[in-house]
Coordinates of C-alpha atoms and ligand atoms in Angstrom, one line a residue:
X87 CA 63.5 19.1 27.1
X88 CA 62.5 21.6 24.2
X89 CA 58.9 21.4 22.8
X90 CA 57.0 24.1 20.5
X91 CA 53.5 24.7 20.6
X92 CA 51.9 25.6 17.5
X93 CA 49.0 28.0 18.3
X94 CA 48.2 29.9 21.1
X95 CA 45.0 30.1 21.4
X96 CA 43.5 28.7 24.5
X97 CA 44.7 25.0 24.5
X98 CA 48.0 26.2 23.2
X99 CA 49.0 29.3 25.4
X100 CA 47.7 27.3 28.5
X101 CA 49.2 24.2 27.3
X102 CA 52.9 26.0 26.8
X103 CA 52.6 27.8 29.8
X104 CA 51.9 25.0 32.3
X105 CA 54.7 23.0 31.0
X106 CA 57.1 25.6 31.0
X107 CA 56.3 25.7 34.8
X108 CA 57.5 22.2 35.0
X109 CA 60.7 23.3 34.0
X110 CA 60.5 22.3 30.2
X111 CA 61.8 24.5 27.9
X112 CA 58.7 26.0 25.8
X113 CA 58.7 28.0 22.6
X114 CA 55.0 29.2 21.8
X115 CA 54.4 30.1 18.0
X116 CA 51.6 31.6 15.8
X117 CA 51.2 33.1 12.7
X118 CA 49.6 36.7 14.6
X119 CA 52.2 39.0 14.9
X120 CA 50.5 41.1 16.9
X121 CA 49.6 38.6 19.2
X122 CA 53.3 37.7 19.9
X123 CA 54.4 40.9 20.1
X124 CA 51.5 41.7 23.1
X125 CA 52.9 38.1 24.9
X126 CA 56.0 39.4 24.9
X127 CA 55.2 42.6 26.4
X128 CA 53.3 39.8 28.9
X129 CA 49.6 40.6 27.7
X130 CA 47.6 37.4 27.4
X131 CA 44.9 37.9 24.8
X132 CA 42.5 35.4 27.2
X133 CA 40.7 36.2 30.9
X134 CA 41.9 32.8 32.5
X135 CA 42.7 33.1 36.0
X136 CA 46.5 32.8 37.1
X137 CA 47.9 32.5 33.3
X138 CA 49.1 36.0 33.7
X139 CA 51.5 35.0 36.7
X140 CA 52.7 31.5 35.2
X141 CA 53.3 33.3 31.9
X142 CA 55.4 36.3 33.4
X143 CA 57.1 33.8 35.9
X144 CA 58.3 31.3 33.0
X145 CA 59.1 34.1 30.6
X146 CA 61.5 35.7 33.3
X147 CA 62.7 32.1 34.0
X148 CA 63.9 32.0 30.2
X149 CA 62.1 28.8 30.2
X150 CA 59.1 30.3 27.9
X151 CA 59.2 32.1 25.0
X152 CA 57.2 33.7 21.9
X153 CA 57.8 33.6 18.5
X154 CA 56.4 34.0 15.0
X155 CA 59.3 31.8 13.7
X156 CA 58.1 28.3 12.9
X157 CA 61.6 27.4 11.8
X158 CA 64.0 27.9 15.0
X159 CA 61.0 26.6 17.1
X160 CA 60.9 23.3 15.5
X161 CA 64.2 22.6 15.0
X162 CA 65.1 23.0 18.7
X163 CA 61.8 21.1 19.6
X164 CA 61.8 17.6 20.3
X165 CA 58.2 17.5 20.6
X166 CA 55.7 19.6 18.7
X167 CA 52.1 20.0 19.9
X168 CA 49.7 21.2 17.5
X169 CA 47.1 23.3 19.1
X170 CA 45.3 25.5 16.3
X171 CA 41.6 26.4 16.0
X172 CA 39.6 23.6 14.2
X173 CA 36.6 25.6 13.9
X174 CA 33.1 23.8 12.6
X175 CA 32.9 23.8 8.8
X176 CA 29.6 24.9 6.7
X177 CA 28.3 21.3 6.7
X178 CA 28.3 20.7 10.0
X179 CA 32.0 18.9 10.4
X180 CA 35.7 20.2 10.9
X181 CA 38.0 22.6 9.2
X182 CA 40.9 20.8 9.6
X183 CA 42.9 23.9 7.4
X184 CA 45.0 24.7 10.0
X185 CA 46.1 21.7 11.6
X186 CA 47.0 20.2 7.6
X187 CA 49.2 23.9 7.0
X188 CA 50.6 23.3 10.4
X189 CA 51.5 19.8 9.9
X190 CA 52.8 20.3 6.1
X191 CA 55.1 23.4 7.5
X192 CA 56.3 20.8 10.1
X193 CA 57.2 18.4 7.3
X194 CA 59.0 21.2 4.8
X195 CA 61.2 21.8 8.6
X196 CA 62.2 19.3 10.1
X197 CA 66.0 17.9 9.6
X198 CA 65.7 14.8 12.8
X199 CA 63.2 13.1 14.3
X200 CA 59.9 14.6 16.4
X201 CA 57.0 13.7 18.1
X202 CA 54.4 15.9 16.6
X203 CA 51.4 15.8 19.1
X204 CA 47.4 16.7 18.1
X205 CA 46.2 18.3 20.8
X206 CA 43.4 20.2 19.0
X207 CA 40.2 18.5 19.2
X208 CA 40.1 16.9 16.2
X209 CA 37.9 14.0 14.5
X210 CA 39.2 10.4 14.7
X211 CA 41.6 10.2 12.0
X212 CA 42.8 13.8 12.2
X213 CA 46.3 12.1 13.0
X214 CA 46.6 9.9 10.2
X215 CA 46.0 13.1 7.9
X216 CA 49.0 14.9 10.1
X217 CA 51.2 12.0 9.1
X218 CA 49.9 11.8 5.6
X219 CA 50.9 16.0 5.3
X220 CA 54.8 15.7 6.7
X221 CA 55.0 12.4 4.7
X222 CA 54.4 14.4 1.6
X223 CA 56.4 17.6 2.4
X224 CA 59.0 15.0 3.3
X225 CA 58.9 13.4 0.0
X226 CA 59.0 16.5 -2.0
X227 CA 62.1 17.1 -0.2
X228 CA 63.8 13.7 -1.1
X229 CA 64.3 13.9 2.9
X230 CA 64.3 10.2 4.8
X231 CA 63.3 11.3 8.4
X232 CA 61.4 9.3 11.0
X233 CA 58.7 11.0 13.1
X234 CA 56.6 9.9 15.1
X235 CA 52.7 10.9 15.7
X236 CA 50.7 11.4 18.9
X237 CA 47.5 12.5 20.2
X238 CA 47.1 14.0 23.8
X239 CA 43.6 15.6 24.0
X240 CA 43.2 18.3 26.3
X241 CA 40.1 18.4 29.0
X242 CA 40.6 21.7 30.2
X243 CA 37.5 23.9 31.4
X244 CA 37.6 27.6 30.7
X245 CA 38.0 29.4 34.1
X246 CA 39.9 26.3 36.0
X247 CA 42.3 25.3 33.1
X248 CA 45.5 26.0 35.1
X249 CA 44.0 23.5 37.8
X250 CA 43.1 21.4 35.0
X251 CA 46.0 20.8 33.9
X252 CA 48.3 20.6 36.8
X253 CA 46.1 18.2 38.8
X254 CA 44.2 16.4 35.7
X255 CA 41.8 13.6 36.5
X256 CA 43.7 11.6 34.0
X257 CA 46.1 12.4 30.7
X258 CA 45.8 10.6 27.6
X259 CA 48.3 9.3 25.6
X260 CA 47.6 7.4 22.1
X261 CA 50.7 6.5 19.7
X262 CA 51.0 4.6 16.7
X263 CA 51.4 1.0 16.4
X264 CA 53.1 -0.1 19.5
X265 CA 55.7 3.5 19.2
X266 CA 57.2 2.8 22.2
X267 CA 60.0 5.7 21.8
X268 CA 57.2 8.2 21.6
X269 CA 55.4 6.8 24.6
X270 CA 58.4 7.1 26.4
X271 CA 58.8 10.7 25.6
X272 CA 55.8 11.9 26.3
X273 CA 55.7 10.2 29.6
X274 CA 58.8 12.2 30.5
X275 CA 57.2 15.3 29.6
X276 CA 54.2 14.6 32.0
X277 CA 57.0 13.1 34.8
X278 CA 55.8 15.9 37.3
X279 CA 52.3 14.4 37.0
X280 CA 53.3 10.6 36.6
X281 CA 54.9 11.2 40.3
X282 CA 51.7 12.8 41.6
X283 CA 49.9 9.4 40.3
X284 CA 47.8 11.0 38.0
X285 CA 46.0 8.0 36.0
X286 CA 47.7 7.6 32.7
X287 CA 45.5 5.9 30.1
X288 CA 48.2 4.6 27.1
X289 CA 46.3 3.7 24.0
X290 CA 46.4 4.1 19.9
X291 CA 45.8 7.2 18.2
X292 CA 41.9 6.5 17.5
X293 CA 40.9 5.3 20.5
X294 CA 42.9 8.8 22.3
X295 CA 40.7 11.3 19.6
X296 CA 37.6 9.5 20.3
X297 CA 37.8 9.6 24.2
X298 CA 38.0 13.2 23.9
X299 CA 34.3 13.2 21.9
X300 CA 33.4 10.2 24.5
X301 CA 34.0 13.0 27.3
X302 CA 32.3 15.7 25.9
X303 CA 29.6 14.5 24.6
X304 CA 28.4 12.6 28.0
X305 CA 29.3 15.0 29.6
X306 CA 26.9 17.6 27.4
X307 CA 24.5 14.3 27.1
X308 CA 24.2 14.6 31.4
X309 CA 23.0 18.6 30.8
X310 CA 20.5 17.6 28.3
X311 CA 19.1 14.8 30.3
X312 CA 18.5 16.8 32.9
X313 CA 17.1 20.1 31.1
X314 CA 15.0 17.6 29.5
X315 CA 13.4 16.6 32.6
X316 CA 13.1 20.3 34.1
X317 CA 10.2 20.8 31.3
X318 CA 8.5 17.4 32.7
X319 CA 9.0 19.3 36.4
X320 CA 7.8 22.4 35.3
X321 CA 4.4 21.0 33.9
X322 CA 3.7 18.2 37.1
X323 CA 4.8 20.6 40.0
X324 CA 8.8 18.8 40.3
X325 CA 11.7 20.0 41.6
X326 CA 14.4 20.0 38.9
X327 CA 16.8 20.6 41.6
X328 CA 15.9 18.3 43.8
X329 CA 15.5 15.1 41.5
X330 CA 19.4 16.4 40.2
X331 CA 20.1 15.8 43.8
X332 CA 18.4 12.4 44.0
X333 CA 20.7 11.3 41.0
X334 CA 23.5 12.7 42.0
X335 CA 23.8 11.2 45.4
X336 CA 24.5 7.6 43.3
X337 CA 27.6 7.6 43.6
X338 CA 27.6 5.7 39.7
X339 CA 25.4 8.6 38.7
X340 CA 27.7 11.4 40.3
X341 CA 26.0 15.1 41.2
X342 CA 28.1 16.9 38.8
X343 CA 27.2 18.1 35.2
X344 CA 23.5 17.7 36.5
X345 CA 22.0 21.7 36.6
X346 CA 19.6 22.2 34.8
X347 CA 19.8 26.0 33.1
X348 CA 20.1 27.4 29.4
X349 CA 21.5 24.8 27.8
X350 CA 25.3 24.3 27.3
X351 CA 27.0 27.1 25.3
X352 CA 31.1 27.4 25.1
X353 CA 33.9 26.6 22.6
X354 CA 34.1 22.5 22.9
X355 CA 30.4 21.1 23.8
X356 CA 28.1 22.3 20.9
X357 CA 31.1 22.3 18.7
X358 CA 32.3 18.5 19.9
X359 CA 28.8 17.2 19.8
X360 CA 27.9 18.7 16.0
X361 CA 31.4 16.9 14.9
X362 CA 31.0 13.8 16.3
X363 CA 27.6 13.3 15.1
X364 CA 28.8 14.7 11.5
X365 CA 31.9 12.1 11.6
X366 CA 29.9 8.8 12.7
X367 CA 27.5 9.7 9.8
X368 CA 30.1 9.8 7.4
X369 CA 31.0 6.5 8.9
X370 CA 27.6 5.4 8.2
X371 CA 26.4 5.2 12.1
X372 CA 23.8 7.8 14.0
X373 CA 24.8 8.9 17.2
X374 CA 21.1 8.7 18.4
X375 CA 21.9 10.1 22.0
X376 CA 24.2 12.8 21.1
X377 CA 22.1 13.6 18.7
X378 CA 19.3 14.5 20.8
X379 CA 21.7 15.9 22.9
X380 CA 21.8 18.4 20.7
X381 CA 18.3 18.9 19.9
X382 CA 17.2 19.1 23.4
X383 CA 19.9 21.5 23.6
X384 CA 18.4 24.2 21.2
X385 CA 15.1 23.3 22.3
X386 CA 16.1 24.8 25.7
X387 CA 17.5 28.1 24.9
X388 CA 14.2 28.8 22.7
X389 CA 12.0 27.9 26.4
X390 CA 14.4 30.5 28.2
X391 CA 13.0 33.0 25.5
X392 CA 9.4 31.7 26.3
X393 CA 9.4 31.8 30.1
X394 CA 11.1 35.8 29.5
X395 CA 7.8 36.4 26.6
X396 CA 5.4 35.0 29.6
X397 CA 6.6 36.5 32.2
X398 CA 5.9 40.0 30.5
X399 CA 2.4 38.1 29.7
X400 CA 3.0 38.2 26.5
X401 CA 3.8 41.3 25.6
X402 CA 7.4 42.3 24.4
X403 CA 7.2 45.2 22.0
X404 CA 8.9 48.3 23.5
X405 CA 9.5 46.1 26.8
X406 CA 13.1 46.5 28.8
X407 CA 14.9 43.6 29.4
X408 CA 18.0 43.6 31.9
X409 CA 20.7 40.4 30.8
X410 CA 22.6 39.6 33.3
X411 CA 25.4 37.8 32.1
X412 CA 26.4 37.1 28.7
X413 CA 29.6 35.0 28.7
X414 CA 28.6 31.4 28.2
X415 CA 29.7 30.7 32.0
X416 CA 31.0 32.8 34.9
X417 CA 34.7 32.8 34.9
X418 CA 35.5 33.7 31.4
X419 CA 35.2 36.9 29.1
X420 CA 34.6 33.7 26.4
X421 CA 30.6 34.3 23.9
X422 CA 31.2 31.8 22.0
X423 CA 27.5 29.0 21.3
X424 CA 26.8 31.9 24.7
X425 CA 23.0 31.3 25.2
X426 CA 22.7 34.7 26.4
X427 CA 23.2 35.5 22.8
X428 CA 20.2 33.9 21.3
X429 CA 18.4 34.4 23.7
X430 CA 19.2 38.9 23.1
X431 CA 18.6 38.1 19.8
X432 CA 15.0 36.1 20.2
X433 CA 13.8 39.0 22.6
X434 CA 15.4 41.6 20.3
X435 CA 13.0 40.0 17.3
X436 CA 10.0 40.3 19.2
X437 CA 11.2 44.5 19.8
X438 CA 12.3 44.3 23.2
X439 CA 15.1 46.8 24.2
X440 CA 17.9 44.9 26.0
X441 CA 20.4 46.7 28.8
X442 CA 22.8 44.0 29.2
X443 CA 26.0 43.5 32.1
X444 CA 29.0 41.1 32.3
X445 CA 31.2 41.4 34.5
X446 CA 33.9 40.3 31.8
X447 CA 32.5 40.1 28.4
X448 CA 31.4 43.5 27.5
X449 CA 33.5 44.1 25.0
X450 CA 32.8 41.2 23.2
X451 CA 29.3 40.8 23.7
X452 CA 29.1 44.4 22.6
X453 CA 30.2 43.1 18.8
X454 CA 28.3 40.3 18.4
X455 CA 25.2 41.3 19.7
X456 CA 24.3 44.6 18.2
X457 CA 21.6 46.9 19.4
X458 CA 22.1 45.8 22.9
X459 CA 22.8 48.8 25.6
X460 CA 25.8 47.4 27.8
X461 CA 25.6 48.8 31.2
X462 CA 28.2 49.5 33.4
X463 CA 27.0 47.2 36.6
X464 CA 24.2 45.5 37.6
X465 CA 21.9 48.0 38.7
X466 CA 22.3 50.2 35.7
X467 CA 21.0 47.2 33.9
X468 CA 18.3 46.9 35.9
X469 CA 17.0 50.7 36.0
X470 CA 13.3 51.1 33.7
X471 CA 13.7 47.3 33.0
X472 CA 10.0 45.4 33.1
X473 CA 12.1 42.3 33.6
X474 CA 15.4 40.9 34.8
X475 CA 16.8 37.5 33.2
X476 CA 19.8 35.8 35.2
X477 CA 21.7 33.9 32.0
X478 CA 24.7 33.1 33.7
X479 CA 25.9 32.1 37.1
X480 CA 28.5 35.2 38.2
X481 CA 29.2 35.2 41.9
X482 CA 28.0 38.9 42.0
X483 CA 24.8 38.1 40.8
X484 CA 23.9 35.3 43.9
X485 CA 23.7 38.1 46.0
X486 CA 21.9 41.2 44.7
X487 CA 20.3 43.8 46.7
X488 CA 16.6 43.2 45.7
X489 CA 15.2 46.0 47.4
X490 CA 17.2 48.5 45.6
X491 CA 16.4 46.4 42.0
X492 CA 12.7 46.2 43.2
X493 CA 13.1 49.9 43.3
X494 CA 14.8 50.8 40.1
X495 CA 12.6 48.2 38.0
X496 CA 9.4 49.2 36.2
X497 CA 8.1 45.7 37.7
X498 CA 9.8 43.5 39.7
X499 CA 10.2 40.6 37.4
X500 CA 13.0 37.7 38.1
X501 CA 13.7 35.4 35.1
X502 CA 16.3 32.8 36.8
X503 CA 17.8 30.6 34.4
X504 CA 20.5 29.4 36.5
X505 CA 18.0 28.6 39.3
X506 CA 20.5 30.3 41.3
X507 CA 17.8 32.0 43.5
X508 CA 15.8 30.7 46.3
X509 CA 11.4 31.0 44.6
X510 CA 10.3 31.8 48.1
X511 CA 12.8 34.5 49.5
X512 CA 12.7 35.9 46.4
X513 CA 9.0 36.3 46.3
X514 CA 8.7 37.7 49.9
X515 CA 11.1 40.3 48.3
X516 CA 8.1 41.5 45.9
X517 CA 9.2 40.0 42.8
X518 CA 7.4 37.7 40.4
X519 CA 9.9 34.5 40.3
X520 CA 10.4 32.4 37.6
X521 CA 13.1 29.5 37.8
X522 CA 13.8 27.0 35.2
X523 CA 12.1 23.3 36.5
X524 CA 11.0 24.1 39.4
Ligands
LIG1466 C1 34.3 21.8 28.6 C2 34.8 20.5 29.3 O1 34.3 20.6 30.7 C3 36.3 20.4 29.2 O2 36.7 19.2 29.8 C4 36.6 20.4 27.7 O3 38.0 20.3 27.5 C5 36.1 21.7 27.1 O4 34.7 21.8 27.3 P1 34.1 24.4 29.1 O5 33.5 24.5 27.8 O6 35.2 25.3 29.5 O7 34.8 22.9 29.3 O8 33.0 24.5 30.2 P2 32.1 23.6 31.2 O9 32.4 24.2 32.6 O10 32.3 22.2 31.0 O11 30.7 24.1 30.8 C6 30.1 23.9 29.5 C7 28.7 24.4 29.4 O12 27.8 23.6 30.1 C8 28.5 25.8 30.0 O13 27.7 26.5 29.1 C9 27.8 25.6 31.3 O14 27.0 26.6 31.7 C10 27.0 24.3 30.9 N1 26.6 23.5 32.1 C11 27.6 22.8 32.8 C12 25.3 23.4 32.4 O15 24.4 24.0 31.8 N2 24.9 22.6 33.5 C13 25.9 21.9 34.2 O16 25.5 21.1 35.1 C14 27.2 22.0 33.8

């Protein structure tokens, strides 16, 4: 089978990728020359673990290839996945501009019959407006072709989306009004994971946009829940930790999604929860819980900045501050809603000096948080520093020599927001410890 993926930005490049390694024939497009041209020299514009080799593999393979040519790709697809940005707009909903130019650029191409596929996260309804655009561009053609219109969300986690994908906990599948040719196409592209019995849930088009928003936003809900509770723990004596453990040995509960830390940062959580609140109140309904979810949320990355302001007693102006970590998880090169980032910029307000290290997103971090001195490891970042702040969970941080930081720090200060530290060996190392909840 031939299918196009429109997009390749994160969903899309990992989406054309994976499929091309089961064997179906892939044709990744996007408007960025540039970006094309680096694919096909076999640069991938992302850090995600293992794309590199599935990419070169396929591309040798002749099974995937890259193309800023919207046309050829679409007229050889049979399916068409639209996977382009849907960034939040100004008033707190989606910009649905480039999935309507993608799907009206479908509708002035196509000459037979396609299954164009959302896979974008995109607010319920999102597909009707996709049929509504190639409807139109049909139209002003004079052109009678039948299409048909799916949406397959993806529930891929930055860092693990190869896994994700080709072991999924379940794929989604919603079609129009009983569209049974469509259903039967896309279960053929998904045949490798139909015969690993990967749960397929078959449903309409709503139901498969809002599950995506159901996911996230419980998911996001769970982090809240429990960073909501880690202030309650911090002012009776609890154990944040331990009470997540408590919960998570129900097996209805489950242990996972349940660490308390700085609040959830990323490209889908604050983005997913902001848009499904914004949708349901156009519909006229609050989305009470994920709307505190969201509020507890930025509550919690304003106490990290609080626990780093008291643990210098108070006193910030002209103080060093060594960030450790600045992506918005370990595993990913990926800023984006990164508390790390308001958390710089917080500190930076009240005049601290930050001397920041990632081990993957300098570069970035380097843009959009200016003013900050990026450091070329760890213990450069720690030299002169009054206090050192843990923001996200990299491996190499677990496992720090605290001696030799004791030694290069003005005052051994630990700021753990990823609780990643045991209070007690940390202590006996010399250190004033500070955890979050516990
Ligand atoms: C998420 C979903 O997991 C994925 O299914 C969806 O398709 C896209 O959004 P991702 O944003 O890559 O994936 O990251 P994830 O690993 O889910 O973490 C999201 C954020 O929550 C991170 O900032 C992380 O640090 C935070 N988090 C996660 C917590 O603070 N505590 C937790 O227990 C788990």
């Amino acid at each position: 089978m031939n299918i196009a993926v429109i997009g390749t930005g994160y969903v899309g490049l990992v989406t054309g990728a994976c499929f091309s390694e089961f064997g179906v024939h892939v044709t990744c497009v996007d408007q960025d020359e540039v970006k094309i041209e680096g694919l096909e020299r076999g640069e991938i514009p992302i850090y995600e673990p293992g794309l590199d080799e599935i990419v070169a593999r396929n591309v040798r393979g002749e099974r995937l290839s890259f193309t800023i040519d919207s046309a050829e790709a679409i007229d050889r697809a049979l399916v068409i996945f639209i996977a382009v940005g849907t960034p939040a707009s100004a008033d707190g909903g989606t910009d649905l501009r480039f999935v309507e130019s993608v799907s009206r650029e479908i509708g002035r191409q196509i000459e037979s019959y396609k299954v164009i596929v959302t896979k974008s996260t995109v607010p319920v309804g999102t597909s009707d407006r996709v049929r509504a655009c190639i409807q139109e561009e049909l139209d002003a053609r004079g052109m009678e072709i039948r299409f048909s219109v799916a949406s397959n969300p993806e529930f891929l986690r930055e860092g693990a989306a190869i896994g994700d994908f080709m072991r999924p906990d379940r794929v989604v599948i919603g079609t129009e009004n009983n569209d049974d040719q469509a259903l039967a196409i896309m279960k053929d592209l998904y045949r490798p994971l139909y015969l690993n019995e990967t749960p397929f849930v078959e449903t309409n088009v709503h139901t498969a946009e809002l599950s995506k928003y159901a996911a996230n936003a419980f998911l996001a809900t769970k982090i809240s829940f429990i960073n909501e509770l880690s202030v309650l723990c911090e002012s009776v004596g609890g154990d944040v930790q331990a009470i997540a453990r408590v919960m998570g040995l129900d097996r209805r509960i489950g242990k996972k999604f349940l660490h308390a830390g700085p609040g959830f940062g990323g490209s889908c959580f604050p983005k997913d929860t902001q848009s499904a609140a914004h949708f349901a109140r156009e519909l006229g309904h609050e989305l009470t819980i994920v709307e505190a979810t969201i509020q507890v949320n930025a509550r919690q990355r304003l106490r990290m900045i609080d626990k780093v302001v008291s643990a210098l007693d108070g006193e910030v102006e002209g103080k060093t501050v060594a960030v450790l970590g600045l992506s918005f998880k370990p595993e990913t090169d990926d800023i984006r809603e990164a508390p790390a980032l308001e958390i710089i910029r917080g500190l930076q307000a009240r005049g601290a000096k930050i001397q920041a290290y990632d081990p993957a997103a300098m570069a970035a971090a380097g843009e959009a948080a200016p003013g900050i001195v990026l450091c070329k490891d760890v213990y450069e970042a720690l030299t002169g520093a009054d206090v050192m702040t843990i923001v996200t969970e990299w491996n190499e941080f677990r496992m720090l020599d605290l001696a030799r930081a004791r030694e290069l720090m003005l005052e051994p200060r630990m700021v753990d927001m990823r609780n990643i530290y045991d209070a007690e060996r940390v202590a006996a190392e010399g250190f004033h410890y500070v955890g979050v909840g516990r």
